[in-house]
Short mmCIF file of C-alpha atoms in Angstrom, two decimals:
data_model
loop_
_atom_site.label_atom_id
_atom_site.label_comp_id
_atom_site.label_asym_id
_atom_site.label_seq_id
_atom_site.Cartn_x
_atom_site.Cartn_y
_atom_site.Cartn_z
CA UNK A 486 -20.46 115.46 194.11
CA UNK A 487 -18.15 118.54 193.41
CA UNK A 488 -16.34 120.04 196.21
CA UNK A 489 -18.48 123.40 196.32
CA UNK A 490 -21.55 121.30 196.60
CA UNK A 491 -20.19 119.29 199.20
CA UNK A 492 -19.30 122.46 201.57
CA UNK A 493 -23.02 124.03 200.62
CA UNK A 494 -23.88 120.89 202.21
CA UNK A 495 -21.84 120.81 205.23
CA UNK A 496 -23.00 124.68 206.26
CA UNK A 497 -26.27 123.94 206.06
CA UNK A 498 -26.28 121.06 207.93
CA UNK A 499 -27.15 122.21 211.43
CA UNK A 500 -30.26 124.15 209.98
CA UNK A 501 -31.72 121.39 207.77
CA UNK A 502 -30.46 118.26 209.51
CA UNK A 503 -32.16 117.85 212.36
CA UNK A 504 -29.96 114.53 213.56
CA UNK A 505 -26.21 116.38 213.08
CA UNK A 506 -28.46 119.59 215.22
CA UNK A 507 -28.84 117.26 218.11
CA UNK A 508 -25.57 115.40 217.99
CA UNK A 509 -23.42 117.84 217.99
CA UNK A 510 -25.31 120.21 220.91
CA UNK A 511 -24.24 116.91 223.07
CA UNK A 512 -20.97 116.51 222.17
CA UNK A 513 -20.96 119.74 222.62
CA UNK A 514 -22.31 119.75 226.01
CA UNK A 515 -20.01 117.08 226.91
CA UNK A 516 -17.00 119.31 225.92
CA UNK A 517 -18.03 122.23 227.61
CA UNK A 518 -19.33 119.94 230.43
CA UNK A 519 -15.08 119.00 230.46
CA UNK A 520 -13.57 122.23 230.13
CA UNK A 521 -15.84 123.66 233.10
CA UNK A 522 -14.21 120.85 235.27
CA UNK A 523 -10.94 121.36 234.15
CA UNK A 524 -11.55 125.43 235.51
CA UNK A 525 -13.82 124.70 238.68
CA UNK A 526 -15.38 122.10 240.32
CA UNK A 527 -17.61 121.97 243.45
CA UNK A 528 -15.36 120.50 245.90
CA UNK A 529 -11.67 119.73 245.10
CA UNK A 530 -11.16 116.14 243.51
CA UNK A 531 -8.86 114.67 246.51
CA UNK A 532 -11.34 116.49 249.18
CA UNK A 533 -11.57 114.08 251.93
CA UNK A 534 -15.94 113.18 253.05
CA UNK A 535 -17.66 110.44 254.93
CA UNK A 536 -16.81 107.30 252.35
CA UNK A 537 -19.82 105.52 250.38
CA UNK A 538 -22.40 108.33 250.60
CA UNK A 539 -25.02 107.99 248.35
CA UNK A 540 -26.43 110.92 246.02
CA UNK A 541 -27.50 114.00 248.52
CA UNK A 542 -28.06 117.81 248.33
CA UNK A 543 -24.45 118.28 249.57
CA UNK A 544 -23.07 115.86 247.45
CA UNK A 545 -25.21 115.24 244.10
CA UNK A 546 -23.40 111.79 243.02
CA UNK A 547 -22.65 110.78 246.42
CA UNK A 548 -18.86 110.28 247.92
CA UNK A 549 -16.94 107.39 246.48
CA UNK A 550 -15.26 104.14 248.66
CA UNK A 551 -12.25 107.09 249.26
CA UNK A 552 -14.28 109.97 250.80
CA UNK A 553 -14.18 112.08 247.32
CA UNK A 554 -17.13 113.91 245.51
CA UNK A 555 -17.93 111.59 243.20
CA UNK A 556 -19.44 114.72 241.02
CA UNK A 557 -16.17 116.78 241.24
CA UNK A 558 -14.50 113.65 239.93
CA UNK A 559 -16.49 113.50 236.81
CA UNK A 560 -16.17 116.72 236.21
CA UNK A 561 -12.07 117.09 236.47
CA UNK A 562 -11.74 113.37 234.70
CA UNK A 563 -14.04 114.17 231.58
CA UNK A 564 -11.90 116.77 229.82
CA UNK A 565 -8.60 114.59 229.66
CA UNK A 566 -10.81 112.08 228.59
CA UNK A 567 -12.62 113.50 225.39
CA UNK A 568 -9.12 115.10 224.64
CA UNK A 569 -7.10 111.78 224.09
CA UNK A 570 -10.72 110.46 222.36
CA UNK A 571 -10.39 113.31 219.82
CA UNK A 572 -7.26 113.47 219.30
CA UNK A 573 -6.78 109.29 218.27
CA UNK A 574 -9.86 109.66 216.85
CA UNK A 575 -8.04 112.39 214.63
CA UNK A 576 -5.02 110.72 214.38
CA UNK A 577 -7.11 107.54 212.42
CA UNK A 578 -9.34 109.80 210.40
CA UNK A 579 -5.99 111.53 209.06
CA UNK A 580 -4.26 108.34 208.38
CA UNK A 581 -7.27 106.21 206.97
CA UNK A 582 -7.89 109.30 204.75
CA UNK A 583 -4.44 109.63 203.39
CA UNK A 584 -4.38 105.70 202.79
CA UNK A 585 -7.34 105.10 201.34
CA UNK A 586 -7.07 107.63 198.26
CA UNK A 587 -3.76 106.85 197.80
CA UNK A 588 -4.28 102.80 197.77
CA UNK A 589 -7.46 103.33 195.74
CA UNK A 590 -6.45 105.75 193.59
CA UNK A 591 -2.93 103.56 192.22
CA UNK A 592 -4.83 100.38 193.62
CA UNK A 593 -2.87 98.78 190.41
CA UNK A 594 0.41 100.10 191.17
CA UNK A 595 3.47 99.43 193.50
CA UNK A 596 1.52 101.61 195.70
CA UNK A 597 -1.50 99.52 195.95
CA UNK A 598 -0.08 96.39 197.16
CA UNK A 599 2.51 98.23 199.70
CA UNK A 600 -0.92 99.55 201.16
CA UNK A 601 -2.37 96.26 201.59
CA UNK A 602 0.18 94.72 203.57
CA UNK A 603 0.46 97.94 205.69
CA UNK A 604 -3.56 97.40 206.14
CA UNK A 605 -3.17 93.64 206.87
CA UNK A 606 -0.22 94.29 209.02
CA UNK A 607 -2.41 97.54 211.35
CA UNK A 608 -5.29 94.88 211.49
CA UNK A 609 -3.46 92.14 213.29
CA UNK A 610 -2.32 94.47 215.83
CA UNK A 611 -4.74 95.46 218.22
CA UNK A 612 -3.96 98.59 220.03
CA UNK A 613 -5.23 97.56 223.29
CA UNK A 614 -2.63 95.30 223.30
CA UNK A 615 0.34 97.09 221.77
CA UNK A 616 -0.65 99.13 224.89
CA UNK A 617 -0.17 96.67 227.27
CA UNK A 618 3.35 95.56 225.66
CA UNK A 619 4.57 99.27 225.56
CA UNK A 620 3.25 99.61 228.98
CA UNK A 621 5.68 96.91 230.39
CA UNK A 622 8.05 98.41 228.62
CA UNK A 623 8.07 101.80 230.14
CA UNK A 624 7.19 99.74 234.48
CA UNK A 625 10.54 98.16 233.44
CA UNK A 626 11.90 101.48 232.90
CA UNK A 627 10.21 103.19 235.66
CA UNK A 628 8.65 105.48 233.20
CA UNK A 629 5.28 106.61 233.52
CA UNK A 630 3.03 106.08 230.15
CA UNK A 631 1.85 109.14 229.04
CA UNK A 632 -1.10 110.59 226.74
CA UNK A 633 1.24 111.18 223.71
CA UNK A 634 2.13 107.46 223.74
CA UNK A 635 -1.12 106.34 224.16
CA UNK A 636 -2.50 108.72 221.19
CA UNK A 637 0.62 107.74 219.28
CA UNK A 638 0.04 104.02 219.98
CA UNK A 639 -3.94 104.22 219.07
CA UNK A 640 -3.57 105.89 216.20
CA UNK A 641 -1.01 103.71 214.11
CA UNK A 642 -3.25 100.73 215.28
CA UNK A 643 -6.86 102.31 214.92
CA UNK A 644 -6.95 103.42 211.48
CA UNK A 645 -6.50 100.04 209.38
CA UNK A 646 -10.60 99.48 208.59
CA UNK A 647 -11.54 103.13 207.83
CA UNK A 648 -8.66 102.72 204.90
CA UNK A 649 -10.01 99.35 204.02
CA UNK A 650 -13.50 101.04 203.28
CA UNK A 651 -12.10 104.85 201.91
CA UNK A 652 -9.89 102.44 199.64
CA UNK A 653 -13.15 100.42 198.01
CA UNK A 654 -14.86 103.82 197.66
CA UNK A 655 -12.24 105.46 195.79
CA UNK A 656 -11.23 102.09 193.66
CA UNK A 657 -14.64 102.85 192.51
CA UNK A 658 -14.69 106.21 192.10
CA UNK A 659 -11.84 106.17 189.91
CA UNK A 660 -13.34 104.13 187.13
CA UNK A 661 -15.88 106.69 186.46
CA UNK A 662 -15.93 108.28 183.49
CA UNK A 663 -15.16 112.19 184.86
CA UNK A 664 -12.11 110.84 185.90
CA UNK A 665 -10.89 108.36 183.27
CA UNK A 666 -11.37 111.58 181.20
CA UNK A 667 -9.36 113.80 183.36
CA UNK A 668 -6.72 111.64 182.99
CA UNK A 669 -6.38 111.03 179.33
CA UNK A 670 -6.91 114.75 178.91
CA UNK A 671 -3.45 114.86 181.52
CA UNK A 672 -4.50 116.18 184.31
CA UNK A 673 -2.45 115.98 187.08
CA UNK A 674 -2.67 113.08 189.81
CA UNK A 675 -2.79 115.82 192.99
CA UNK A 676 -5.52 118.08 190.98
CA UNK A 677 -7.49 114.91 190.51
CA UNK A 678 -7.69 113.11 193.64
CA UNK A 679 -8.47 116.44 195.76
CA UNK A 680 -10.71 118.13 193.35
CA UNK A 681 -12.43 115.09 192.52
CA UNK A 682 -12.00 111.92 194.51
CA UNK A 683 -11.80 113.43 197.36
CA UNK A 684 -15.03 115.01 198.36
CA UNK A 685 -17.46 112.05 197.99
CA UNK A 686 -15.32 110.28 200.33
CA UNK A 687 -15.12 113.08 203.11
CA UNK A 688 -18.01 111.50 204.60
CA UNK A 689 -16.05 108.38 205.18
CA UNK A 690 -13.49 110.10 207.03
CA UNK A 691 -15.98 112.10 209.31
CA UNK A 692 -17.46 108.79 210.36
CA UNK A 693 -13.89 107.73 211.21
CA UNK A 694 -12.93 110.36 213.22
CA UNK A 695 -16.53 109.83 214.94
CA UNK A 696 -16.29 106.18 215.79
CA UNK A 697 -12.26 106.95 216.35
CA UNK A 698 -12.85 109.01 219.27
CA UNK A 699 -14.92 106.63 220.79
CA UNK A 700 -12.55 103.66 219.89
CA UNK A 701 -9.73 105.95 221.23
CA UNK A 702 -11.84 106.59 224.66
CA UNK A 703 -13.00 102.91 225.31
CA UNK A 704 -9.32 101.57 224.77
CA UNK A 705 -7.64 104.52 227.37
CA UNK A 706 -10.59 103.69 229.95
CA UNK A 707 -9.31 100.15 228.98
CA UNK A 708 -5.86 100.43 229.35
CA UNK A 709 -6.24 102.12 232.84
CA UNK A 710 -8.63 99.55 233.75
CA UNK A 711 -5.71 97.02 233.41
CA UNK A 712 -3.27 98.89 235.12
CA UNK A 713 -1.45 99.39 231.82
CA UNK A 714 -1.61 103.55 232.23
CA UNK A 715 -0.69 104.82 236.09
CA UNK A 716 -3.41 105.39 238.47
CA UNK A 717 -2.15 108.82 239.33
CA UNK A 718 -3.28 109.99 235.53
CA UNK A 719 -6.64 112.12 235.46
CA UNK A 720 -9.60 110.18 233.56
CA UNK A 721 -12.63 107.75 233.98
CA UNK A 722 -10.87 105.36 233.64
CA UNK A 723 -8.58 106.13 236.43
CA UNK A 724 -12.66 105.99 238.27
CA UNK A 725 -12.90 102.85 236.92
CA UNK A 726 -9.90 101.20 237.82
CA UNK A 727 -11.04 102.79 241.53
CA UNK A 728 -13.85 100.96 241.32
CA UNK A 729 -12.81 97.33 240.41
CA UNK A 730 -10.19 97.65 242.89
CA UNK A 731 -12.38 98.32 245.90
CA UNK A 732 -15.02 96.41 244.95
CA UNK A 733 -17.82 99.09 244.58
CA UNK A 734 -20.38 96.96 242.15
CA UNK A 735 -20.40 94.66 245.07
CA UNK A 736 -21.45 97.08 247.74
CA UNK A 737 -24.08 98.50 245.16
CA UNK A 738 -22.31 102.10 244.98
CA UNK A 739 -24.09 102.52 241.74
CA UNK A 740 -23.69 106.56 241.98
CA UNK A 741 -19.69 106.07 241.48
CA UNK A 742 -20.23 103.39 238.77
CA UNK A 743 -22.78 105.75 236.92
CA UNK A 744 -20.12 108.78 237.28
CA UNK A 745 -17.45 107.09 235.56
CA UNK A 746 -19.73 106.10 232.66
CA UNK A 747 -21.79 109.12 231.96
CA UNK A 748 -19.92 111.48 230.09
CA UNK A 749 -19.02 108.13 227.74
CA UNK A 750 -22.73 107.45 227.41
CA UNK A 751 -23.22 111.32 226.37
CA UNK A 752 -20.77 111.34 223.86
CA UNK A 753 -21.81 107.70 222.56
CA UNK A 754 -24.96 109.25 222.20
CA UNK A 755 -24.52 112.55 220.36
CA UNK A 756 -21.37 110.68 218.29
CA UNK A 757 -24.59 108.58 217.01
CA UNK A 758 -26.66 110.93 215.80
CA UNK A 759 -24.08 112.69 214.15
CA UNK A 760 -23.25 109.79 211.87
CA UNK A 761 -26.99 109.10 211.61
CA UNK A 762 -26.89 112.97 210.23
CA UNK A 763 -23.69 113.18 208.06
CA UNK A 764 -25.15 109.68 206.11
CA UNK A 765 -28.03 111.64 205.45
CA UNK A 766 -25.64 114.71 204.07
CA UNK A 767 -23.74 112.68 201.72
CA UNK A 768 -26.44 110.71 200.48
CA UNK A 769 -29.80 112.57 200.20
CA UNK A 770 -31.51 109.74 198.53
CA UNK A 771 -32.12 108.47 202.38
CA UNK A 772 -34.14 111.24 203.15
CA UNK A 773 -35.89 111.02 200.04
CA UNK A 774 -36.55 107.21 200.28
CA UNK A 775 -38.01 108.40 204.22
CA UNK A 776 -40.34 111.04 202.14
CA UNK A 777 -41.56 108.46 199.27
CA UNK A 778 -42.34 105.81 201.47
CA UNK A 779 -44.75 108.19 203.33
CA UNK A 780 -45.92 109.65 200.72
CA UNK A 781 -46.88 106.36 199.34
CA UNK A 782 -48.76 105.44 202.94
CA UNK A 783 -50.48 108.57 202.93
CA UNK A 784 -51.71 107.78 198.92
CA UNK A 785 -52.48 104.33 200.09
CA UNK A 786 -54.53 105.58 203.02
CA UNK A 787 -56.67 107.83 200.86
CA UNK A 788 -57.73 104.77 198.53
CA UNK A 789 -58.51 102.98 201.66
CA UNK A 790 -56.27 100.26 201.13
CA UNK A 791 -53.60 100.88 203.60
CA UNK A 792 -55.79 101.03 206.88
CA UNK A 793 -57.21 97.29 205.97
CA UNK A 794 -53.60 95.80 206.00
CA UNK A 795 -53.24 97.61 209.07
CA UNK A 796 -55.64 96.26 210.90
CA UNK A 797 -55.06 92.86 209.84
CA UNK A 798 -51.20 93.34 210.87
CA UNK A 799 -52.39 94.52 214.53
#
């Protein structure tokens, strides 16, 4: 697939691909949903109410075990949220990316095998816990961990399998015969891999950054969880950590609970249909198997075959 193709594809995506349509009006929604709290919210997050009140008029998730909208919460917390989601998920789409055409592409080289062991090495590192070491490193200092480290941290950690499966993609890719040719005929290495390799394996990298977000998300609601990030940051997880500490899936305070989670749900959500829709934008033959096969039923059904195995089946 040339590159033109490829970005004919891409802008016509939200008018022919139903899936990518809906995905993206959610994340969408989520964002806007973030940026709204991070301008106005209802009540103030540290108001002071009546502690523990469920869902009302007055207050529509109900007051958490500390007196505070639970609403006005969600709202303020998303935005800081999504933003350190998007940006590791970023951070290992750019990385992956980079070392996966360059590992494919000289997979025989000096190159190759220096990329492997930097793959290897990324893979036995979970971030998580490169979080939780850093994080004792910066209590003993009497530091507070910020964002950046946490992005930084994610991102050198997160980005290991994306490369593993951009590198097997272009390792093929470059034993086609377009680009065998384009070598012998001298074309340059730079010309090659971005005019070439790299557009069939764009997909790859969207559905890194996708799944990177939400990697990047889970492991900060993680980290804070764990006490590994302060309590006096602004995020779910910072609701989360709330929550464990006073014990609120005990007392069945399931409107705090289902504050925390929801804008992660959302996202999850829309995050899946957009992968559902860029698979079907780099390779149409899934659509096309969808139309066959029901093309076939409806071929079937006029011979009269189809409805007799049906109604042996139910």
């Amino acid at each position: 697939m040339s590159s033109s193709s490829m970005l004919r594809n891409v802008r016509t995506a939200l008018s022919t691909n139903k899936y990518m349509t809906a995905g993206l009006a959610i994340v969408l929604a989520d964002l806007v949903f973030g940026i709204i709290g991070a301008l106005w919210t209802p009540y103030p997050p540290n108001a002071m109410f009546n502690p523990s009140q469920p869902p009302s008029l007055a207050h529509l998730l109900g007051t958490d075990g500390y007196g505070h909208d639970v609403f006005s919460e969600m709202m303020a917390d998303t935005l800081p949220t999504l933003l350190v989601g998007f940006a590791v998920g970023l951070g290992n789409a750019l990385i992956a990316l980079v070392v996966g055409l360059v590992g494919g592409y000289y997979g025989e080289g000096i190159w190759g095998a220096v990329i492997d062991v930097a793959t290897i090495l990324a893979l036995t590192i979970p971030g998580i816990i490169l979080l939780v070491v850093i994080g004792a490193y910066f209590a003993s200092a009497k530091a507070a961990l910020g964002y950046g480290v946490v992005v930084l941290a994610l991102s050198l950690t997160g980005w290991a399998w994306g490369a593993k499966v951009i590198r097997s993609q272009v390792l093929s890719i470059s034993k086609e015969e377009y680009i065998l040719a384009s070598k012998i005929v001298g074309e340059r290495s730079s010309r090659i891999i971005f005019g070439q390799v790299l557009p069939p394996v764009l997909p790859l990298a969207v559905g890194g950054f996708l799944f990177g977000t939400l990697y990047g998300i889970l492991s900060l609601v993680t980290a804070e969880f764990w006490g590994v990030i302060p309590v006096s940051t602004q995020n779910l997880g910072t609701m989360l950590s709330l929550i464990a500490s006073s014990g609120a899936y005990l007392t069945n305070q399931w409107w705090w609970i289902l504050g925390a989670m929801l804008p992660i749900l959302v996202l999850a959500v829309g995050i899946g249909f957009m992968n559902i829709g860029f698979d079907q934008i780099a390779d149409p033959r899934l659509k096309e198997q969808k139309t066959t096969s029901q093309e076939k039923i409806q071929v079937s059904t006029d011979e009269g075959e189809i409805e007799v195995l049906l109604k042996e089946t139910s």
